[in-house]
Coordinates of C-alpha atoms and ligand atoms in Angstrom, one line a residue:
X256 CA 14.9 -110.1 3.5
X257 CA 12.1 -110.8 5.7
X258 CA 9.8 -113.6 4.7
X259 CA 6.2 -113.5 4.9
X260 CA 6.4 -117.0 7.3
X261 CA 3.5 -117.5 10.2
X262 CA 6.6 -119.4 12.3
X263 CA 8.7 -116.3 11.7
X264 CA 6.2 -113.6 12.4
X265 CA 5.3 -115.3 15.4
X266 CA 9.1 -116.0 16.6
X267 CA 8.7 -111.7 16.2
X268 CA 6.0 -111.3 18.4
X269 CA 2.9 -111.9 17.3
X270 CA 0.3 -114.3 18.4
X271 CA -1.8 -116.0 15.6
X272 CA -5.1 -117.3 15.5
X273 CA -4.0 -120.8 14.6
X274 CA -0.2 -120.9 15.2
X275 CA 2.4 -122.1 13.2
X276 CA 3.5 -126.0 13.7
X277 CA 6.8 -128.0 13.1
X278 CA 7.7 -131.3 15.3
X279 CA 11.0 -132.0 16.6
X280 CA 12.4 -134.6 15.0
X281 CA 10.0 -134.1 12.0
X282 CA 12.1 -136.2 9.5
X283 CA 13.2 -139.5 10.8
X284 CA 12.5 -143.1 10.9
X285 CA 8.8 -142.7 11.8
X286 CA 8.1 -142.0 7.8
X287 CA 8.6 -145.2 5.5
X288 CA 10.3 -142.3 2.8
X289 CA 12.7 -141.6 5.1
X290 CA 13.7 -145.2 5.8
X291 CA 13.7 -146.0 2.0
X292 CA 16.4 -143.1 1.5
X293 CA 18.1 -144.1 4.7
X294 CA 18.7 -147.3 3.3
X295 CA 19.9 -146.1 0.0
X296 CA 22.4 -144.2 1.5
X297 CA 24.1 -146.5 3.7
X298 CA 24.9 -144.7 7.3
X299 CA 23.6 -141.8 8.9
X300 CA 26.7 -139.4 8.4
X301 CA 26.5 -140.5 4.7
X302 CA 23.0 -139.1 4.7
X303 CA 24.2 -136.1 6.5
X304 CA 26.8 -135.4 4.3
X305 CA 24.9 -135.9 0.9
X306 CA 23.4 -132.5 0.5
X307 CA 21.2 -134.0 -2.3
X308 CA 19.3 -136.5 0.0
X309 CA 19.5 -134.4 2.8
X310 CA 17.8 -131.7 1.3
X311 CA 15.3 -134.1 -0.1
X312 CA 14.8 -135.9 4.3
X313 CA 14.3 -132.1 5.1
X314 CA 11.4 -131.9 2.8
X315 CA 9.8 -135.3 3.4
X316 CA 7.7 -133.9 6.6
X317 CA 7.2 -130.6 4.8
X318 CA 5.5 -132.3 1.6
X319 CA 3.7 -135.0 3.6
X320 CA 2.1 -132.7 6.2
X321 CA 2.4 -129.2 4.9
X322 CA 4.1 -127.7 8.0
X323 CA 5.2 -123.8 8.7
X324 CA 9.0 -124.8 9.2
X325 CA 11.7 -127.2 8.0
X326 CA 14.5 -128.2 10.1
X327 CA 17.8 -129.0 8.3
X328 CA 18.4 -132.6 8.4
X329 CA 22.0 -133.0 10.3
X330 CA 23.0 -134.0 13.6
X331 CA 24.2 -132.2 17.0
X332 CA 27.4 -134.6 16.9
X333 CA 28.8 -133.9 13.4
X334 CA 30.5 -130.5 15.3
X335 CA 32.4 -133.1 17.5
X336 CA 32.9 -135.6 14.3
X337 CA 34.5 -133.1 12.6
X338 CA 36.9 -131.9 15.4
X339 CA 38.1 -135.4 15.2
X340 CA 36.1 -137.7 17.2
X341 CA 34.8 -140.5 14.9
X342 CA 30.5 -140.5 15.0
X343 CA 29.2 -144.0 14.6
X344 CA 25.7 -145.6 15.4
X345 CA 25.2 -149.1 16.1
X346 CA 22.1 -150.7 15.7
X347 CA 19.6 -149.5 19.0
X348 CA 22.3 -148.5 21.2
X349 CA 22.7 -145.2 19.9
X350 CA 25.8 -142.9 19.2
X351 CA 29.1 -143.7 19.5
X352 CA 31.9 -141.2 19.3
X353 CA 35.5 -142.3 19.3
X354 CA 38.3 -141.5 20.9
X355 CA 36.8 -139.8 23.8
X356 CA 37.7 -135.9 24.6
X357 CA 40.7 -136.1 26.8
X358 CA 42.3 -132.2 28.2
X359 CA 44.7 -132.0 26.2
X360 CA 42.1 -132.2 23.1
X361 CA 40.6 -129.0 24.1
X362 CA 44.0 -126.9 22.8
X363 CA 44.5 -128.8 19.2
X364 CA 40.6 -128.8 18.7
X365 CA 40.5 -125.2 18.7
X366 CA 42.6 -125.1 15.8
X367 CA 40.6 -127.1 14.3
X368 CA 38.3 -125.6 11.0
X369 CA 35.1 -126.6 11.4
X370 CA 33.6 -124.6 8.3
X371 CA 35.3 -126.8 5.9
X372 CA 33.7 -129.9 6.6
X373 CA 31.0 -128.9 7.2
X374 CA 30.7 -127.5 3.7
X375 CA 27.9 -129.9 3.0
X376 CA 25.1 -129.0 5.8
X377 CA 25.6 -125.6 4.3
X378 CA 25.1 -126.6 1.2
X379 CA 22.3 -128.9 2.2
X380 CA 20.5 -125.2 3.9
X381 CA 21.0 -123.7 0.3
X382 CA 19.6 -126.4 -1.6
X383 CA 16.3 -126.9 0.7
X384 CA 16.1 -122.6 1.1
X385 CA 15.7 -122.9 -3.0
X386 CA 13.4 -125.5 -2.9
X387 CA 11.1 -124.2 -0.3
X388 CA 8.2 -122.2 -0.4
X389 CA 8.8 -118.7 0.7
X390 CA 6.1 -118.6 3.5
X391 CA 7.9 -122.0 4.9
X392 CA 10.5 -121.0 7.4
X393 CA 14.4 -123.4 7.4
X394 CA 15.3 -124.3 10.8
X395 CA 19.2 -124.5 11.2
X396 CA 20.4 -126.1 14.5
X397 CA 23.0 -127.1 17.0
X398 CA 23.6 -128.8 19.9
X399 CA 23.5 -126.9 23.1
X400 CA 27.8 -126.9 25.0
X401 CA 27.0 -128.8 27.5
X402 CA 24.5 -131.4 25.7
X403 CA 27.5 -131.8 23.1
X404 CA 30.5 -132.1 25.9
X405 CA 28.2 -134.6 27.8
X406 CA 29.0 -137.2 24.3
X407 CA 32.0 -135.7 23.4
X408 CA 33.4 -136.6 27.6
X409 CA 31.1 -140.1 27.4
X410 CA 31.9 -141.4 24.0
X411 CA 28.1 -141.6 23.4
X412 CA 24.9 -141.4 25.3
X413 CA 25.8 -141.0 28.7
X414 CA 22.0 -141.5 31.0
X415 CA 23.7 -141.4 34.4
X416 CA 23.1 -137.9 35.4
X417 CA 25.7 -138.5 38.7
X418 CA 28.5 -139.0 36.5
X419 CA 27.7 -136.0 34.7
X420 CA 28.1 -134.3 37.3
X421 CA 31.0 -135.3 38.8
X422 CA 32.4 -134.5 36.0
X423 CA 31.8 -131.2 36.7
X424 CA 33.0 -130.9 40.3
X425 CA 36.1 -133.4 39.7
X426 CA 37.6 -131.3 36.7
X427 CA 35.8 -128.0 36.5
X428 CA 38.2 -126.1 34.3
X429 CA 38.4 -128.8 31.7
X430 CA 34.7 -128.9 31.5
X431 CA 34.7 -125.0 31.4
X432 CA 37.5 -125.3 28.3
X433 CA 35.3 -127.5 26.5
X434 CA 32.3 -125.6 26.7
X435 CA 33.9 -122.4 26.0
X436 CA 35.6 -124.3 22.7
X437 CA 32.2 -125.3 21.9
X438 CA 30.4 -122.4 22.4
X439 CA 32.8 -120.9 19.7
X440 CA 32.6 -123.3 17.4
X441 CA 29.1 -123.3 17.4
X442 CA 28.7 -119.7 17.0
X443 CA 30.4 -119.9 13.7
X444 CA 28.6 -123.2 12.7
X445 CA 25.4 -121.1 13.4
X446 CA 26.3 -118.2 11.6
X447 CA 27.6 -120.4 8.5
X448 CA 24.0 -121.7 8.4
X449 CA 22.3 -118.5 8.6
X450 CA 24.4 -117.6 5.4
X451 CA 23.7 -120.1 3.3
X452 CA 20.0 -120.1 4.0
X453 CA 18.5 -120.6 7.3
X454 CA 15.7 -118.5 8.9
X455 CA 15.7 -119.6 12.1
X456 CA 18.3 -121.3 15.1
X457 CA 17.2 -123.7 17.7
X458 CA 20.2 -125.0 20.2
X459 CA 18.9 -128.4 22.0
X460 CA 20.0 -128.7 25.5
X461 CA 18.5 -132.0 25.8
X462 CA 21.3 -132.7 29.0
X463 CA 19.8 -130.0 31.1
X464 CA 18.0 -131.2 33.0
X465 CA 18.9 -132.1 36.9
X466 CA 21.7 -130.1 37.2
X467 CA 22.2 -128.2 40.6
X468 CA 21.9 -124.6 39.2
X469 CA 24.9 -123.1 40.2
X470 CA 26.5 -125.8 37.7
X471 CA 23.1 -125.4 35.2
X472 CA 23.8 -121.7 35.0
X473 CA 27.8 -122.1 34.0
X474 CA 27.1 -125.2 31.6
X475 CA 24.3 -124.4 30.4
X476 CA 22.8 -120.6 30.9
X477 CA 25.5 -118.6 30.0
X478 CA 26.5 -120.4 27.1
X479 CA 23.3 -120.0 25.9
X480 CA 23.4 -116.7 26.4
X481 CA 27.3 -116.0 25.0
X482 CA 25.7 -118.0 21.3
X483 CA 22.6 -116.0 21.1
X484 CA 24.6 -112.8 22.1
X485 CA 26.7 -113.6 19.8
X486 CA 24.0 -113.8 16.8
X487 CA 21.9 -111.3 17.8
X488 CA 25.0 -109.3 17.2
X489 CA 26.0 -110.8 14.2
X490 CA 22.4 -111.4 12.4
X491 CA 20.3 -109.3 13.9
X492 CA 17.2 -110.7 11.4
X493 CA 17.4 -114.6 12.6
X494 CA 15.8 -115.5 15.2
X495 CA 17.1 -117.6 18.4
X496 CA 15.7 -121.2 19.9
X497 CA 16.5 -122.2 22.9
X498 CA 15.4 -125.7 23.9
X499 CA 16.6 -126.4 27.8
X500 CA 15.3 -129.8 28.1
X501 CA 14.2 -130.7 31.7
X502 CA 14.9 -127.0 33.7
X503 CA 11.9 -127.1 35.1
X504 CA 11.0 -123.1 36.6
X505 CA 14.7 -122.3 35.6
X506 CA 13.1 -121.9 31.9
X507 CA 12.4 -118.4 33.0
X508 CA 16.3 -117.9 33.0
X509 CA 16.6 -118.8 29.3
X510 CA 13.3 -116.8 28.7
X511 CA 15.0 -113.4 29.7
X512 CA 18.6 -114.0 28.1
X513 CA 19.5 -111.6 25.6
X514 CA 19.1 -112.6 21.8
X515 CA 16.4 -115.4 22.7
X516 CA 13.3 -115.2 20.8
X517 CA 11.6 -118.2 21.9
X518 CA 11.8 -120.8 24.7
X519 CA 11.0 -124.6 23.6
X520 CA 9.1 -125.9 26.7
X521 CA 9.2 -129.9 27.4
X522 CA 6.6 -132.5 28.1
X523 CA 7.1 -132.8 32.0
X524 CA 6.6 -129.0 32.3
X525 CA 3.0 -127.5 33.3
X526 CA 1.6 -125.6 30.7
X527 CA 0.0 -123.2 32.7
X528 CA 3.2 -122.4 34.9
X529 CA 4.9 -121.7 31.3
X530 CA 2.1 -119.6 30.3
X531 CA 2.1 -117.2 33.4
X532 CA 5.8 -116.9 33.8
X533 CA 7.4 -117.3 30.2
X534 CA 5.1 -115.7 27.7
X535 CA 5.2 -112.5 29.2
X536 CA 9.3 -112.8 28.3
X537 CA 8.9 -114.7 25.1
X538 CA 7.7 -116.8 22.3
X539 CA 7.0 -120.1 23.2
X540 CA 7.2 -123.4 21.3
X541 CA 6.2 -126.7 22.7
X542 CA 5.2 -128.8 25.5
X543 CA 2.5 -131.7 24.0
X544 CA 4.0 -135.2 25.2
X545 CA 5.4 -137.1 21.7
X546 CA 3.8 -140.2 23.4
X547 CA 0.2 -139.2 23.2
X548 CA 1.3 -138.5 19.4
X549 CA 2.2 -142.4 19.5
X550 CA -1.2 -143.0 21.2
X551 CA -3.2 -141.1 18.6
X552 CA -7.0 -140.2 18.9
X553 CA -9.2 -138.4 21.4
X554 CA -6.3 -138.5 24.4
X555 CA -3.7 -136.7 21.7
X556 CA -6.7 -133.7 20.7
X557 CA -8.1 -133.0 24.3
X558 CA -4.0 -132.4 25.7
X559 CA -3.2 -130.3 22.4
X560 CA -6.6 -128.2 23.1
X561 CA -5.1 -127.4 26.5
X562 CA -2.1 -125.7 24.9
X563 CA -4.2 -124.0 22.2
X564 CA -6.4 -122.4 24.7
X565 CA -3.7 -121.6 27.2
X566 CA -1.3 -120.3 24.6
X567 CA -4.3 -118.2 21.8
X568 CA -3.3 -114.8 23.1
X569 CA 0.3 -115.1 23.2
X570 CA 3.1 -115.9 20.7
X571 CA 3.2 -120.3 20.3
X572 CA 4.4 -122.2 18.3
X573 CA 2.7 -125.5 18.1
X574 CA 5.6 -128.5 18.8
X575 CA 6.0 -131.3 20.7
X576 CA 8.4 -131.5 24.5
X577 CA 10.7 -133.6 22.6
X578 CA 11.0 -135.1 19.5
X579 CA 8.6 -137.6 17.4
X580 CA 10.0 -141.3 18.0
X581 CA 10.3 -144.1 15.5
X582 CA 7.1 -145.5 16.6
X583 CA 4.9 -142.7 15.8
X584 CA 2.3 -143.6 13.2
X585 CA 2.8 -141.0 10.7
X586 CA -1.1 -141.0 10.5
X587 CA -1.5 -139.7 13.9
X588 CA 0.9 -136.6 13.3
X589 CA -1.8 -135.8 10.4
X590 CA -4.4 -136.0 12.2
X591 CA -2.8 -133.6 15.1
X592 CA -2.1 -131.1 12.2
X593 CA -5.5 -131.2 11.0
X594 CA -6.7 -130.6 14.4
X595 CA -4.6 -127.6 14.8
X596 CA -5.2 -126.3 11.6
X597 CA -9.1 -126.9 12.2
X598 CA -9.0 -124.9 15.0
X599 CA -9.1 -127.9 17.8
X600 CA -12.3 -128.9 19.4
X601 CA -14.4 -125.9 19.3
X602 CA -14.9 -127.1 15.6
X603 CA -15.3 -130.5 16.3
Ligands
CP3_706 O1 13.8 -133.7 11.9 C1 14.8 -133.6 12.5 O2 14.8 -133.1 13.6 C2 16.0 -134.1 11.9 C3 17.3 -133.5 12.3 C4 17.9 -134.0 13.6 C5 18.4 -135.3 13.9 N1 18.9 -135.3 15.2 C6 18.5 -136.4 13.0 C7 18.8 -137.8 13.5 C8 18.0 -133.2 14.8 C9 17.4 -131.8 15.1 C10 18.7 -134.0 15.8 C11 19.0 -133.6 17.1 C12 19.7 -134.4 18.1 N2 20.6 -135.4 17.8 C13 19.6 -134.3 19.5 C14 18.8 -133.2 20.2 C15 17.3 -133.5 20.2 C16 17.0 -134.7 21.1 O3 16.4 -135.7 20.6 O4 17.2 -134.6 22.3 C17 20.4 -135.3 20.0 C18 20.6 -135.5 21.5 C19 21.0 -136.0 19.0 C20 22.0 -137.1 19.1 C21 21.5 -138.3 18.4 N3 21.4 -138.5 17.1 C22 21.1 -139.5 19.1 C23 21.1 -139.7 20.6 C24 20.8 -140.4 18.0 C25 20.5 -141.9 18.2 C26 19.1 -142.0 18.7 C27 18.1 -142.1 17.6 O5 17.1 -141.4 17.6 O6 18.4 -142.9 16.7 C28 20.9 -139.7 16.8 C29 20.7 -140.3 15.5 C30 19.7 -139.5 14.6 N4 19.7 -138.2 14.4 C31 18.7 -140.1 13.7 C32 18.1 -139.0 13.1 C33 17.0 -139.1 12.0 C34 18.4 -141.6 13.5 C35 19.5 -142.2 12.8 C36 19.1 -143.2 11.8 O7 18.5 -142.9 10.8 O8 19.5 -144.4 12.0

């Protein structure tokens, strides 16, 4: 079935005279109905695994600020909780997963179902696809490999990129192992969402960036690649996200790969440069820093008109280069809608 969706008939190919938006991190502390619920449920994974409230975060953005796409409310770590590493957050120091991956993990993981537990996300995609309006697009997602195995190796958030790397060098074909169990499991986690509902994958490598790229194209490229491959070949119809936060020109990589229909472009790149050398390869989505969403007003309008004009005569879809942050006045992500939607400031 193909759905009459601006986000989805530009992820296809074609540009739009206003294009489609959705925000990264769209449903999340930022909106006072998504704290209330939060609250109600207890933790985070109870949230995630309640496909009733879930269902209910994923519309909160959609019914608040009318946007082209949902994105399924879950998390990039519940693959790793559910291999067998407890997921925890405590209180502003992020995620905490426990035990962490040692080598001889990689083997009994693999075993592992995944599908099972995960029941609930799925059922979470069919609830919100039935709810939905049919021109608003469901966003399923996972975790880029090697944005996963950096937690999964860390026991959390690991922001040292020189031990990420030495990681690499120290025990290469563990760190291969892992990825290639991850790559796996995510195709099927993928898949499993595009069947209960989704329109649409995006895979967040939010790790990318600073890698030297003979180690960027092995962790992160080609396992890109091997996952969109993989769906393109499997469901042909849904199209492919890739998000390679912090690449820098080596965006063009992930532009040309196989089964990618879009490239998500971050904050710190130049519009212009992703406009000459990635449109011509692909749809793009992104780039506006969530910071000037946090500052608001004229400085948050006059950035987003530079990627409307640069972007009118190509495929875009209007996002941010990472995602909204708890201290984004949910009035100022209105008023960049309405701006988009108005055109931007030749209207003003
Ligand atoms: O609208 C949406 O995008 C909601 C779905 C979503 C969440 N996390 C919910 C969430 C998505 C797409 C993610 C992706 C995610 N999770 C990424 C990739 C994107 C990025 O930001 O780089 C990463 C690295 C994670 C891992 C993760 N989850 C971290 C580091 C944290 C703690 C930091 C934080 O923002 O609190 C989370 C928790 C998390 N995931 C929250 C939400 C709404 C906050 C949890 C809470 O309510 O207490």
């Amino acid at each position: 079935m193909t759905r009459d969706s601006l986000f989805l008939k530009t992820l296809a190919g074609k540009a739009a005279a206003i294009p489609p938006i959705w925000f990264m991190r769209q449903a999340g502390r930022y909106l006072p109905e998504y704290r209330e619920l939060r609250s109600k449920a207890g933790s985070f994974l109870d949230l995630c695994f309640d496909p009733a409230l879930a269902s209910e975060v994923t519309l909160q953005p959609i019914r608040r600020f009318d946007l082209d796409a949902a994105i399924l409310f879950a998390d990039i770590l519940l693959i790793p909780h559910v291999l067998g590493q407890q997921l925890s957050f405590q209180e502003n120091e992020g995620p905490k997963l426990d035990p962490v991956i040692r080598p001889g993990d990689v083997d009994r993981f693999r075993q592992r179902d995944i599908l099972e537990p995960l029941e609930p996300v799925f059922e979470t995609v069919r609830r919100t696809r039935a709810e939905l309006a049919p021109e608003k697009a469901l966003i399923g997602f996972a975790g880029a490999p090697w944005t996963v195995a950096t937690y999964m190796l860390a026991g959390g958030s690991l922001r040292d990129m020189a031990v990420l790397r030495q990681w690499h060098y120290r025990d290469e074909a563990f760190l291969l192992e892992l990825i290639d169990l991850l790559t796996e499991k995510t195709v099927d986690y993928l898949i499993a969402q595009i069947d209960a509902g989704a329109d649409a994958v995006q895979l967040f490598d939010s790790w990318a960036g600073g890698l030297p790229w003979p180690v960027l194209d092995k962790v992160s490229v080609r396992p890109l690649e091997r996952i969109a491959m993989a769906i393109e070949k499997a469901r042909p119809e849904t199209p492919v996200i890739l998000f390679p936060k912090g690449v820098g020109e080596k965006a063009t990589e992930y532009a040309c790969l196989g089964g990618c229909d879009a490239v998500g472009i971050d904050y710190a790149m130049d519009p212009t440069w992703a406009r000459a050398h990635l449109s011509g390869h692909t749809a793009v989505q992104g780039g506006l820093d969530p910071m000037l969403v946090v500052a608001g007003g004229e400085r948050m309008e006059k950035a987003a008109e530079i990627y409307l004009k640069l972007f009118h005569d190509v495929p875009y879809i209007f996002n941010l280069g990472h995602g909204l942050t708890p201290d984004t006045p949910p009035e100022h992500v209105g008023a960049l809608v309405d701006f988009i939607r108005g055109g931007g400031l030749k209207t003003k």
